[in-house]
XYZ file of C-alpha atoms in Angstrom:
764
model
C 7.599 51.066 -31.476
C 10.531 49.678 -29.901
C 11.341 46.071 -29.528
C 11.880 44.833 -25.994
C 15.140 43.615 -25.222
C 15.529 39.746 -25.080
C 15.967 38.050 -21.834
C 17.342 34.356 -20.643
C 15.208 32.514 -18.168
C 16.538 29.649 -15.985
C 14.342 27.204 -14.635
C 15.002 24.466 -11.917
C 12.038 22.098 -11.796
C 11.911 19.367 -9.242
C 8.830 16.445 -8.843
C 7.645 13.911 -11.188
C 9.072 15.198 -13.909
C 10.776 12.440 -15.696
C 9.160 9.807 -17.488
C 5.839 11.594 -18.174
C 6.310 13.562 -21.188
C 7.779 16.112 -19.426
C 10.050 17.087 -21.874
C 8.406 16.840 -25.042
C 5.775 18.985 -23.530
C 8.516 22.122 -22.824
C 9.512 21.505 -26.340
C 6.224 22.074 -27.763
C 5.328 25.109 -25.550
C 8.645 26.702 -26.502
C 8.570 26.037 -30.067
C 4.709 27.337 -30.259
C 5.635 30.448 -28.226
C 8.777 31.389 -30.591
C 11.255 31.048 -27.628
C 14.927 29.504 -28.391
C 17.012 27.471 -25.788
C 17.066 23.819 -24.384
C 15.433 21.382 -21.589
C 17.130 18.590 -20.369
C 17.102 16.029 -17.638
C 19.402 16.093 -14.564
C 19.736 13.843 -11.380
C 17.871 16.571 -9.845
C 15.033 17.017 -12.207
C 14.454 19.048 -15.221
C 16.597 22.199 -16.437
C 15.273 24.740 -18.924
C 17.022 27.636 -20.391
C 15.128 29.687 -22.722
C 15.290 33.371 -24.191
C 12.468 35.613 -25.808
C 10.794 38.681 -24.534
C 9.868 39.243 -21.117
C 6.097 39.061 -21.825
C 6.442 35.685 -23.478
C 8.594 34.174 -20.801
C 6.091 35.092 -18.536
C 3.607 33.809 -20.278
C 5.528 30.314 -20.643
C 6.475 30.072 -16.546
C 2.347 30.417 -16.270
C 1.842 27.508 -18.797
C 4.230 25.194 -17.212
C 1.834 24.727 -14.192
C -1.608 24.889 -16.350
C -0.843 22.723 -18.871
C 1.777 20.267 -17.806
C 1.283 16.361 -18.612
C -1.326 14.863 -16.612
C 1.181 12.688 -14.918
C 3.475 15.130 -13.700
C 3.984 17.010 -10.681
C 6.012 20.055 -9.799
C 7.441 20.182 -6.382
C 9.648 23.011 -6.514
C 9.981 25.443 -9.890
C 12.824 28.054 -9.422
C 13.651 30.540 -11.862
C 16.130 33.157 -12.608
C 16.613 35.779 -15.328
C 20.136 36.600 -16.726
C 21.344 37.767 -19.776
C 20.687 36.261 -23.152
C 23.231 34.130 -24.850
C 21.993 34.177 -28.370
C 20.358 30.483 -28.685
C 18.928 29.885 -31.755
C 15.808 27.262 -32.310
C 15.169 25.025 -29.327
C 16.396 21.511 -28.707
C 16.248 19.077 -25.816
C 19.632 18.429 -24.913
C 21.549 15.078 -23.613
C 20.701 14.272 -19.908
C 23.355 15.013 -17.425
C 24.413 12.990 -14.076
C 25.303 14.126 -10.643
C 26.494 12.885 -7.336
C 23.324 14.410 -5.736
C 20.444 12.483 -7.161
C 17.179 14.315 -6.060
C 14.706 13.692 -9.605
C 11.780 11.431 -8.345
C 11.211 7.829 -9.637
C 7.377 7.611 -10.973
C 5.663 4.364 -9.893
C 4.566 1.676 -12.555
C 1.480 3.116 -14.581
C -1.157 1.470 -15.950
C -1.990 0.994 -19.798
C -2.801 4.346 -21.485
C -6.180 4.127 -23.908
C -4.215 5.410 -26.640
C -1.861 2.024 -26.334
C -5.004 0.292 -25.803
C -6.332 1.372 -28.889
C -3.237 0.394 -30.561
C -3.038 -3.608 -29.306
C -6.733 -3.902 -30.386
C -5.852 -2.256 -34.152
C -4.966 -5.163 -36.788
C -3.757 -2.117 -38.883
C -1.282 -1.151 -35.972
C 2.426 -2.581 -35.783
C 1.670 -3.271 -31.937
C -1.323 -5.185 -32.559
C -1.779 -7.749 -29.737
C 1.931 -7.039 -28.569
C 1.625 -7.386 -24.680
C 4.875 -4.854 -24.250
C 3.084 -1.723 -25.729
C 3.861 1.332 -23.808
C 4.257 5.072 -24.191
C 5.374 8.081 -22.399
C 1.755 8.285 -20.380
C 2.023 4.535 -19.188
C 3.930 1.640 -18.583
C 6.865 0.471 -16.268
C 8.967 2.759 -14.666
C 10.093 1.641 -10.692
C 10.200 -1.947 -11.592
C 12.674 -1.450 -14.492
C 14.751 1.748 -13.505
C 18.371 1.017 -12.529
C 19.800 4.518 -11.741
C 18.672 8.031 -12.099
C 18.398 10.102 -14.397
C 15.527 7.846 -15.980
C 17.065 7.201 -19.418
C 16.689 4.109 -21.336
C 20.218 2.854 -20.534
C 19.439 3.105 -17.162
C 16.941 0.706 -17.395
C 16.311 -3.071 -17.998
C 15.294 -2.293 -21.807
C 19.141 -0.893 -22.603
C 19.047 -4.962 -23.342
C 16.669 -4.394 -26.315
C 18.097 -2.042 -29.054
C 15.430 0.061 -30.558
C 14.437 -0.598 -34.259
C 14.326 1.928 -36.846
C 10.449 2.468 -36.292
C 10.689 2.398 -32.735
C 14.202 4.782 -32.731
C 12.065 7.375 -35.066
C 9.112 7.694 -32.445
C 11.414 7.697 -29.518
C 13.540 10.733 -30.973
C 10.523 12.667 -32.508
C 9.327 15.457 -30.203
C 5.746 15.601 -31.411
C 5.679 11.791 -30.955
C 3.540 10.631 -27.652
C 6.612 7.719 -27.488
C 9.306 10.967 -27.363
C 11.815 9.319 -24.774
C 9.480 6.699 -23.507
C 11.958 4.681 -22.363
C 10.198 1.128 -22.000
C 9.084 1.701 -26.043
C 9.313 -1.565 -27.811
C 7.429 -3.616 -30.599
C 7.325 -6.766 -31.754
C 10.597 -6.710 -33.660
C 12.810 -5.182 -31.285
C 11.222 -5.651 -27.642
C 10.488 -8.413 -25.284
C 8.691 -11.533 -26.051
C 6.379 -14.127 -24.177
C 6.957 -17.859 -23.780
C 4.787 -20.357 -22.049
C 6.596 -22.630 -19.801
C 5.647 -26.080 -18.438
C 6.125 -27.055 -14.877
C 9.810 -27.759 -15.662
C 10.308 -24.765 -17.413
C 10.125 -26.069 -20.684
C 8.738 -23.591 -23.499
C 5.775 -24.965 -24.715
C 4.379 -21.614 -26.738
C 5.616 -18.392 -27.827
C 4.368 -14.592 -27.921
C 0.568 -14.678 -29.038
C 0.205 -18.286 -29.049
C 1.477 -18.314 -25.635
C -1.466 -15.871 -24.578
C -3.926 -18.158 -26.441
C -2.696 -21.267 -24.433
C -2.631 -19.655 -21.123
C -6.321 -18.775 -21.613
C -7.156 -22.386 -22.458
C -5.157 -23.679 -19.595
C -7.277 -21.248 -17.272
C -10.523 -22.435 -18.856
C -9.359 -25.995 -18.015
C -8.936 -25.119 -14.045
C -4.877 -24.920 -14.389
C -3.035 -22.515 -12.150
C -0.912 -20.520 -14.250
C 1.929 -18.145 -12.468
C 1.866 -15.256 -14.822
C 4.979 -12.258 -14.920
C 3.367 -9.134 -14.865
C 4.778 -5.584 -14.291
C 6.346 -5.888 -10.710
C 6.337 -9.759 -10.145
C 4.382 -13.215 -10.664
C 0.801 -13.470 -10.090
C -1.030 -16.953 -9.362
C -4.059 -17.037 -11.551
C -7.006 -19.527 -11.486
C -10.576 -18.919 -13.208
C -12.475 -17.184 -10.374
C -15.673 -19.165 -11.738
C -13.966 -22.237 -11.012
C -14.994 -23.134 -7.536
C -12.350 -26.577 -7.804
C -9.316 -24.495 -9.226
C -10.080 -21.696 -6.551
C -9.818 -24.261 -3.759
C -7.056 -26.017 -5.207
C -4.836 -23.089 -5.267
C -5.704 -22.622 -1.644
C -4.528 -25.920 -0.716
C -1.354 -25.554 -2.771
C -0.635 -22.102 -1.386
C -1.765 -22.932 2.138
C -3.847 -20.137 2.282
C -7.217 -21.548 4.020
C -9.469 -18.429 4.291
C -7.589 -14.989 3.329
C -9.650 -13.264 0.208
C -7.613 -13.694 -3.291
C -7.513 -10.631 -5.110
C -9.543 -10.594 -8.700
C -9.081 -9.129 -12.114
C -11.896 -8.562 -14.140
C -12.340 -7.759 -17.552
C -14.667 -4.642 -17.325
C -16.726 -2.334 -15.008
C -20.056 -4.259 -16.539
C -19.005 -7.331 -15.324
C -17.715 -5.898 -11.787
C -21.410 -4.020 -11.469
C -22.816 -7.521 -11.843
C -21.402 -8.892 -8.516
C -20.608 -5.255 -6.600
C -21.899 -2.105 -5.808
C -19.418 0.481 -7.380
C -19.794 4.203 -6.409
C -18.541 6.809 -9.036
C -15.444 7.577 -6.753
C -14.648 3.600 -6.783
C -15.065 3.730 -10.492
C -12.564 6.567 -11.112
C -10.166 4.386 -8.684
C -10.762 1.067 -10.625
C -9.774 3.084 -13.736
C -6.861 5.168 -12.960
C -3.257 5.669 -13.781
C -2.481 3.415 -10.608
C -5.475 0.715 -11.367
C -5.237 -0.342 -7.519
C -6.884 -3.397 -6.093
C -10.297 -1.531 -4.870
C -12.479 -3.207 -1.981
C -15.976 -2.957 -2.990
C -19.314 -4.157 -1.704
C -20.187 -7.534 -2.373
C -24.190 -7.710 -3.933
C -26.413 -9.605 -1.746
C -27.382 -11.698 -4.920
C -24.071 -11.889 -6.439
C -24.037 -15.954 -6.196
C -26.876 -15.791 -8.349
C -24.965 -14.590 -11.486
C -22.295 -17.178 -11.136
C -19.424 -14.707 -11.822
C -17.204 -15.586 -8.867
C -17.289 -18.574 -6.534
C -17.515 -17.653 -3.003
C -14.419 -19.450 -2.252
C -12.430 -16.322 -3.092
C -13.650 -14.474 -0.269
C -15.427 -16.766 2.275
C -17.313 -14.959 4.957
C -16.369 -11.825 3.405
C -18.884 -8.990 2.357
C -16.156 -7.153 0.141
C -14.447 -8.475 -2.901
C -10.914 -7.129 -3.929
C -11.164 -6.449 -7.411
C -8.903 -4.451 -10.296
C -8.831 -3.695 -13.591
C -6.409 -4.960 -16.227
C -3.567 -2.869 -16.086
C -0.729 -4.035 -18.734
C -1.352 -5.121 -22.185
C -0.853 -8.676 -21.146
C -3.937 -8.567 -18.542
C -5.692 -7.109 -21.274
C -5.231 -9.716 -23.924
C -5.263 -12.275 -21.518
C -8.820 -11.088 -20.449
C -9.983 -10.227 -23.901
C -9.571 -13.835 -24.756
C -11.271 -15.429 -21.526
C -14.411 -12.668 -20.881
C -14.663 -13.938 -17.229
C -12.876 -12.598 -13.947
C -9.820 -14.413 -12.726
C -8.284 -14.691 -9.398
C -4.797 -12.859 -9.341
C -3.264 -13.198 -6.122
C 0.533 -12.776 -5.314
C 2.846 -15.372 -6.871
C 4.512 -16.150 -3.416
C 4.356 -18.758 -0.665
C 3.105 -17.639 2.368
C 4.908 -14.847 3.953
C 7.137 -14.503 1.162
C 7.724 -11.717 -0.934
C 6.320 -12.102 -4.808
C 8.525 -13.933 -7.278
C 10.113 -11.446 -9.888
C 12.472 -13.972 -12.103
C 11.406 -16.705 -14.009
C 14.183 -19.310 -12.917
C 13.494 -18.419 -9.624
C 9.374 -18.874 -9.869
C 10.272 -22.266 -11.411
C 11.815 -23.115 -8.252
C 9.754 -21.220 -5.475
C 6.148 -22.276 -7.096
C 6.959 -25.409 -7.859
C 3.896 -27.474 -6.574
C 1.752 -24.448 -6.916
C 1.567 -23.215 -10.584
C 1.007 -25.875 -13.417
C 2.507 -23.327 -15.949
C 4.328 -20.433 -16.113
C 3.781 -17.554 -18.749
C 6.988 -15.394 -18.947
C 8.730 -12.707 -20.416
C 12.323 -11.614 -20.645
C 12.245 -8.023 -19.451
C 14.162 -8.286 -16.337
C 12.195 -6.632 -13.084
C 14.900 -5.055 -10.977
C 12.150 -4.618 -7.833
C 9.092 -6.671 -6.865
C 5.979 -4.508 -6.923
C 2.933 -5.838 -5.368
C -0.257 -4.396 -6.197
C -1.560 -1.903 -3.875
C -5.313 -1.977 -2.233
C -7.488 0.964 -1.963
C -10.821 1.462 -0.453
C -13.241 4.538 0.533
C -13.364 5.921 3.873
C -15.396 8.623 4.944
C -15.772 9.324 1.206
C -12.191 9.580 0.363
C -10.015 6.677 -0.744
C -7.609 5.100 1.756
C -4.642 3.240 0.956
C -4.212 0.112 2.713
C -1.434 -1.751 0.342
C 0.849 0.966 -0.787
C 2.852 -0.410 -4.085
C 2.485 -0.419 -7.546
C 1.125 2.932 -9.081
C 2.019 4.825 -5.680
C 5.426 3.932 -4.669
C 7.965 5.567 -4.493
C 6.442 8.959 -4.517
C 7.758 10.929 -1.735
C 6.681 12.923 1.210
C 8.028 16.405 2.041
C 9.211 17.644 5.432
C 11.510 19.946 6.708
C 15.156 19.482 5.665
C 17.676 18.243 7.381
C 21.181 17.879 6.607
C 21.299 14.165 7.901
C 19.723 11.512 5.897
C 17.602 9.212 8.006
C 16.842 5.489 7.348
C 13.913 3.750 8.767
C 13.661 0.426 8.992
C 9.759 0.058 9.804
C 8.090 -2.743 11.718
C 7.982 -6.403 11.352
C 4.525 -6.974 9.622
C 3.530 -5.273 6.356
C 7.135 -3.946 6.555
C 8.254 -0.604 4.555
C 11.098 1.122 4.871
C 11.797 4.601 4.301
C 14.979 6.937 3.393
C 14.910 10.947 3.982
C 16.748 12.617 1.432
C 16.816 16.304 2.001
C 13.400 17.459 2.204
C 11.807 14.468 0.970
C 10.891 11.068 2.407
C 11.043 8.400 0.023
C 8.706 5.033 1.410
C 9.483 1.726 -0.140
C 6.812 -0.555 -1.716
C 4.957 -2.797 0.301
C 7.682 -5.446 1.499
C 5.580 -7.580 3.831
C 5.959 -9.724 6.773
C 9.339 -10.366 7.870
C 8.765 -13.926 9.109
C 11.175 -15.937 6.450
C 14.971 -15.675 5.207
C 13.432 -14.982 1.610
C 11.137 -11.884 3.212
C 14.391 -10.662 5.072
C 16.595 -10.798 1.925
C 14.022 -8.927 0.198
C 14.037 -6.389 2.884
C 17.960 -5.761 2.595
C 17.679 -5.555 -0.914
C 15.198 -2.859 -0.839
C 17.211 -0.747 1.567
C 20.562 -1.174 -0.445
C 18.243 -0.014 -3.133
C 17.756 3.178 -1.770
C 21.522 3.791 -1.445
C 22.193 2.817 -5.199
C 19.108 4.600 -6.616
C 19.316 7.943 -4.532
C 22.988 8.130 -4.158
C 22.198 8.442 -0.097
C 24.230 7.295 2.907
C 21.968 7.596 5.762
C 24.080 8.948 8.947
C 20.941 7.813 11.438
C 18.975 4.434 11.276
C 15.556 4.401 12.983
C 13.863 1.098 14.435
C 10.825 0.170 16.401
C 11.945 -0.622 20.354
C 10.690 -4.017 20.065
C 13.925 -6.068 20.671
C 12.659 -9.042 18.535
C 11.787 -7.624 15.142
C 13.770 -8.477 12.453
C 14.074 -4.739 11.369
C 15.270 -3.740 14.591
C 18.065 -6.661 14.237
C 19.031 -5.368 11.050
C 19.451 -1.950 12.198
C 21.468 -3.010 14.888
C 23.736 -4.856 12.165
C 24.325 -1.533 9.885
C 26.637 -0.011 12.075
C 24.887 3.300 12.034
C 23.641 5.187 14.765
C 20.435 3.793 16.057
C 17.603 5.977 16.922
C 14.618 3.399 18.693
C 11.059 4.749 17.891
C 7.951 3.716 20.020
C 5.537 1.928 17.928
C 2.226 3.608 18.452
C 4.494 7.110 18.181
C 5.502 6.121 14.795
C 1.698 5.536 13.924
C 0.667 8.708 14.986
C 3.139 10.846 13.552
C 2.891 8.970 10.185
C -0.832 10.385 9.704
C 0.175 13.604 11.177
C 3.113 14.165 8.124
C 0.629 13.125 5.582
C -1.928 15.256 6.812
C 0.271 18.077 7.739
C -1.293 18.488 11.131
C 1.061 20.258 13.488
C 1.390 19.633 17.322
C 0.155 19.700 19.450
C -2.714 16.967 18.945
C -4.505 13.853 20.688
C -3.267 10.562 18.766
C -5.172 7.705 18.940
C -3.567 4.572 17.871
C -5.238 1.171 18.173
C -3.657 -1.940 16.969
C -3.039 -5.600 18.054
C 0.622 -5.649 19.334
C 3.203 -2.759 19.793
C 5.858 -2.802 22.719
C 5.535 -0.021 24.933
C 8.178 1.957 26.910
C 7.021 0.206 29.948
C 8.164 -3.116 28.082
C 4.405 -4.365 28.152
C 2.113 -4.855 25.361
C 0.605 -1.639 24.198
C -2.394 -1.508 21.689
C -5.327 0.725 22.979
C -3.149 3.924 23.238
C -4.060 7.782 23.683
C -1.084 10.005 23.204
C -0.594 13.562 23.560
C 1.987 14.694 20.708
C 3.576 18.034 21.498
C 6.023 19.757 19.579
C 9.167 17.486 20.073
C 7.769 14.316 21.850
C 5.019 12.270 23.288
C 3.105 11.334 26.508
C 0.689 8.972 27.408
C -2.386 10.425 28.452
C -4.425 7.080 28.339
C -5.122 3.392 27.388
C -7.338 0.819 27.663
C -7.583 -1.601 30.582
C -5.018 -4.233 30.874
C -5.664 -7.980 30.754
C -3.644 -10.925 30.090
C -2.898 -13.135 27.099
C -2.189 -16.775 27.741
C -0.017 -18.153 25.657
C 1.314 -14.911 24.600
C 1.988 -14.754 20.520
C -0.370 -17.870 20.353
C -3.254 -15.464 21.280
C -2.804 -13.613 17.929
C -3.774 -17.067 16.665
C -6.509 -17.701 18.822
C -8.775 -14.909 19.497
C -10.454 -17.357 22.386
C -7.297 -16.797 24.443
C -7.946 -13.011 24.357
C -11.686 -13.668 25.228
C -10.466 -15.775 28.058
C -7.825 -13.465 29.171
C -10.216 -10.467 29.133
C -13.014 -12.671 31.004
C -10.366 -13.694 33.368
C -9.461 -10.013 34.004
C -13.418 -9.517 35.497
C -14.497 -13.195 36.722
C -11.188 -14.698 37.786
C -10.717 -18.603 37.755
C -14.816 -18.590 37.506
C -14.638 -18.013 33.860
C -13.751 -21.498 33.109
C -16.816 -22.734 34.502
C -18.513 -20.694 32.007
C -19.298 -23.447 29.728
C -22.166 -21.952 27.638
C -19.605 -19.456 26.317
C -17.975 -19.994 23.063
C -14.212 -19.533 23.808
C -14.434 -21.633 26.980
C -16.681 -24.615 25.119
C -14.152 -24.836 22.265
C -11.263 -25.884 24.914
C -10.569 -29.271 25.252
C -10.103 -30.301 29.287
C -6.539 -30.580 29.141
C -6.533 -26.852 27.221
C -8.643 -25.651 29.873
C -6.809 -26.887 32.714
C -3.207 -25.344 31.098
C -4.370 -22.097 29.967
C -5.915 -21.429 33.598
C -2.503 -22.559 34.927
C -1.098 -20.363 32.857
C -3.311 -17.503 33.901
C -3.035 -18.123 38.007
C 0.498 -18.391 37.827
C 1.495 -15.765 35.257
C 2.961 -18.333 33.119
C 3.645 -17.030 29.403
C 0.861 -14.449 29.803
C 2.047 -11.045 29.195
C -0.445 -8.362 29.594
C -1.976 -5.884 27.012
C -3.756 -2.827 26.494
C -4.462 -3.900 23.153
C -7.543 -2.575 21.279
C -6.886 -5.305 18.575
C -6.898 -8.239 20.868
C -10.360 -6.906 22.370
C -12.068 -7.058 19.143
C -10.726 -10.674 18.798
C -12.217 -11.376 22.363
C -15.530 -10.108 21.313
C -15.706 -11.931 18.030
C -14.801 -15.157 20.260
C -17.641 -14.626 22.944
C -19.644 -13.991 19.911
C -18.815 -17.163 18.639
C -17.475 -16.184 15.115
C -13.873 -17.205 15.425
C -12.044 -18.971 18.124
C -8.998 -19.811 15.791
C -7.309 -17.636 12.930
C -5.661 -18.742 9.622
C -4.702 -15.001 8.743
C -3.941 -11.869 10.782
C -7.067 -9.555 11.375
C -9.536 -12.383 10.773
C -11.845 -12.339 13.906
C -11.891 -8.578 13.535
C -12.855 -8.042 10.187
C -15.688 -10.892 10.575
C -17.281 -8.881 13.540
C -16.996 -5.953 11.328
C -18.590 -7.506 8.333
C -21.503 -8.945 10.971
C -22.620 -5.352 11.934
C -26.163 -4.748 12.043
C -26.512 -1.354 10.340
C -30.217 -0.743 11.640
C -28.811 0.107 15.209
C -26.440 3.272 14.918
C -27.333 4.758 17.923
C -27.086 1.640 20.530
C -23.970 1.360 22.444
C -22.414 -0.285 25.344
C -21.097 1.677 28.040
C -17.343 2.070 29.107
C -15.971 3.548 32.520
C -13.101 5.939 32.613
C -10.752 6.279 35.411
C -9.491 9.760 35.484
C -7.426 9.460 38.502
C -5.330 6.625 37.131
C -1.943 7.473 35.219
C -1.954 6.816 32.698
C -5.888 7.028 32.521
C -7.880 3.853 32.024
C -10.486 3.168 30.093
C -12.285 0.287 31.275
C -14.069 -2.349 28.933
C -15.288 -4.058 31.523
C -19.083 -3.091 31.233
C -18.909 -3.452 27.497
C -17.613 -6.941 27.968
C -20.308 -7.934 30.369
C -22.968 -6.397 28.087
C -21.543 -8.805 25.170
C -21.788 -11.425 27.619
C -25.470 -10.657 28.727
C -26.679 -10.226 25.362
C -25.208 -13.417 24.084
C -26.699 -15.194 26.762
C -30.055 -13.366 25.869
C -29.793 -14.454 22.221
C -29.410 -10.891 20.789
C -28.635 -11.266 17.369
C -24.430 -11.083 16.615
C -25.218 -7.753 14.303
C -26.847 -6.040 17.441
C -23.949 -7.017 19.673
C -21.101 -6.108 17.090
C -22.621 -2.741 16.355
C -23.384 -2.038 19.958
C -19.376 -2.796 20.438
C -18.238 -0.599 17.570
C -20.442 2.243 18.629
C -19.059 1.999 22.254
C -15.358 1.794 20.827
C -15.929 4.994 19.231
C -17.984 7.010 21.966
C -14.816 6.145 23.839
C -12.424 8.115 21.468
C -14.690 11.205 21.636
C -14.828 10.896 25.608
C -11.323 10.824 25.388
C -10.859 13.770 23.122
C -13.211 15.906 25.654
C -10.829 14.967 28.814
C -7.718 15.952 26.285
C -9.287 19.228 25.049
C -7.301 19.493 22.067
C -8.856 20.152 18.730
C -7.054 18.169 16.495
C -7.561 14.753 17.229
C -5.244 11.898 14.745
C -6.068 8.493 14.320
C -4.006 5.726 13.455
C -3.052 1.858 13.989
C -4.557 -1.447 12.163
C -7.867 -1.330 13.767
C -8.507 1.658 11.970
C -8.471 -0.279 8.876
C -12.502 -0.881 10.004
C -14.495 0.969 7.879
C -17.478 1.263 10.407
C -15.263 2.156 13.259
C -13.115 4.861 11.414
C -16.223 6.463 9.745
C -18.187 6.479 13.094
C -15.200 7.921 15.091
C -15.153 10.869 12.689
C -18.549 11.492 12.607
C -19.056 11.715 16.268
C -15.657 13.646 16.683
C -16.899 16.180 14.221
C -20.254 16.436 16.010
C -18.343 17.171 19.123
C -16.419 20.131 17.483
C -12.980 18.351 17.154
C -11.088 18.107 14.080
C -10.525 14.519 13.196
C -7.476 13.359 10.738
C -7.318 9.970 9.430
C -4.732 8.027 6.833
C -5.467 8.523 2.960
C -2.388 8.021 1.414
C -0.263 5.920 3.788
C -1.807 2.916 5.262
C -3.228 2.982 8.657
C -1.637 -0.259 9.505
C 2.283 -0.769 10.051
C 2.942 -0.036 6.503
C 3.425 3.651 7.983
C 5.304 2.820 10.349
C 8.394 3.685 8.436
C 7.272 7.220 7.698
C 6.660 8.020 11.375
C 10.068 6.790 12.340
C 11.948 9.277 10.368
C 9.804 11.602 11.250
C 10.108 10.918 14.952
C 14.208 11.310 14.610
C 13.716 14.383 12.733
C 11.459 16.004 15.855
C 14.434 14.659 18.012
C 17.136 16.676 16.170
C 15.208 19.626 15.955
C 14.770 19.178 20.010
C 18.266 19.192 20.318
């Protein structure tokens, strides 16, 4: 029988194929199949050349997708056949660089089970070593300085490998083959415990034990983790938690928690199988879990960690250091961002000693530099699927894909919960969560993140997209770049981001509800129903407008939203309604001043904001008159819902002859006032309000008569609202789309801004 002629197969792969054990996987596959050739990293991904019989080469192609490493993701695989060159054996060649860098950067990944076994094995040379990692886990995005992802292009370049690590690193059969952060106690980073002045008081394993003792004694310790510092206290110690709140100036906002095990979590929260998978996933995010009613009885977590909140934000240990510390403590800890309010987290130990002075008593630090800060991601289950509320560690900077354009577009996002994005060919790369651009420190980090895009991906944007709000810090930055600017309306960007992640095509009805967004008519929008066509949008409807006395002050004081909405219905008579909580909360002079502001249109902008309407209802119910953090009133209103009255609802009125159509909430407000006066429980009032808002969505979907309905905006972080709206839309025959991989809040704006500019370019 004649032997079939050899062929050469040339393969180019793009996707998550660097830093995930892809080359050793290809090496082992080729060796097992008796193929000759080579594999190497490039700036675009991975290149492979193989020689063998056509049948075996076809089998190899099929095996790449079916047997690839668990963390690998193939976006594009191209291959061609050519004449053989006479390769002998199979090798992993040195990486190559190029000007066009299209390889993907992998997020930081939680410690794998193999590494966890090693740090708990007294016979292993990495026993209790807090920087243990392998190809399947450890730092990536937080330590890489350039592509391709090789050790010289990471902050591990300063740590020469010992002979044992070098042998693992160079062995294609070892799971640490080309694991760029590979290290051990003999050659890798080390720990130090510093006092408040930055003086070393313990090192290495002793530092972990001393840190645990300090936490047990009620101290606040700043720990340098994977993507920056965390402030740690004992979650059982009520006094320590309250002291952290006092020092950080964080009166009520919930703290994130880290638990030693799933079994401990189940003592205080219900955990579904989907939530368990999230907690135990390679991304290891903070997961919002329902607190059990009898949780306080177990005395595992003080109520001070999340006052008036039915959820706890919980994560499991995701680095060897966290595992070692939690093993020693055997109790949950508060693990909140190591920063001052409205600032990015600290990522350098010397900077932390300065910026966290007066907050932290001690600092557990290490000498592996962090290139870019990366917060913990936050996820919750909505409509039976995970929904990211903060996209950072474990998820960023994996890209989204869109139609390829020759111009690179930079998008600078919004003002709150900021992210930036850049398009590179057919990819849109979204930064990690940056935060609110309220301080010089956050503005500097924002600028550094954008500069980082250019360095890491070797891209020079030709256009910059920003919000149309003239006072956003991100908009001001865009105006200073010298690049051609394209301004994008806030709520249009929200809807486009949801369409992009779900790959929804126009036309669709976009429903965007949030607290504040600058409208094209220069008023404050926030309760919007937009028709999205092939290239642009039109405003179909909005909520009835009302005044916000004090403007931005109303964001912090829900009572002002309530008074503005009540004034829209009752006029100046509202100031005599002393039985209503927002009026009762005013001093005599405040009553007089707000009355004058509304009557004379002094600093009282009008708004169609759904977010401010949620605030107004919370205020009228007597739940919250002044907030200590964004969204607090609306959150408490959601938590108060009585789930036993799912069908009860207030009425709304729709003015279809208006342009845009007006959804009149006055029947809702009048119903709330009447129920409040009649002594109806707040839980029933809240349920009726939420149901009315969901019914308004369906009513407008019927008027628009478009099958695809896309919901976005900060209001849809409200789980009850989202799930009720989705259920009602499905029952009415519509196809609802909501956020899962991109936050519904302003963290998704940058993606939508890029898409908006791409749409406008295609139109031209």
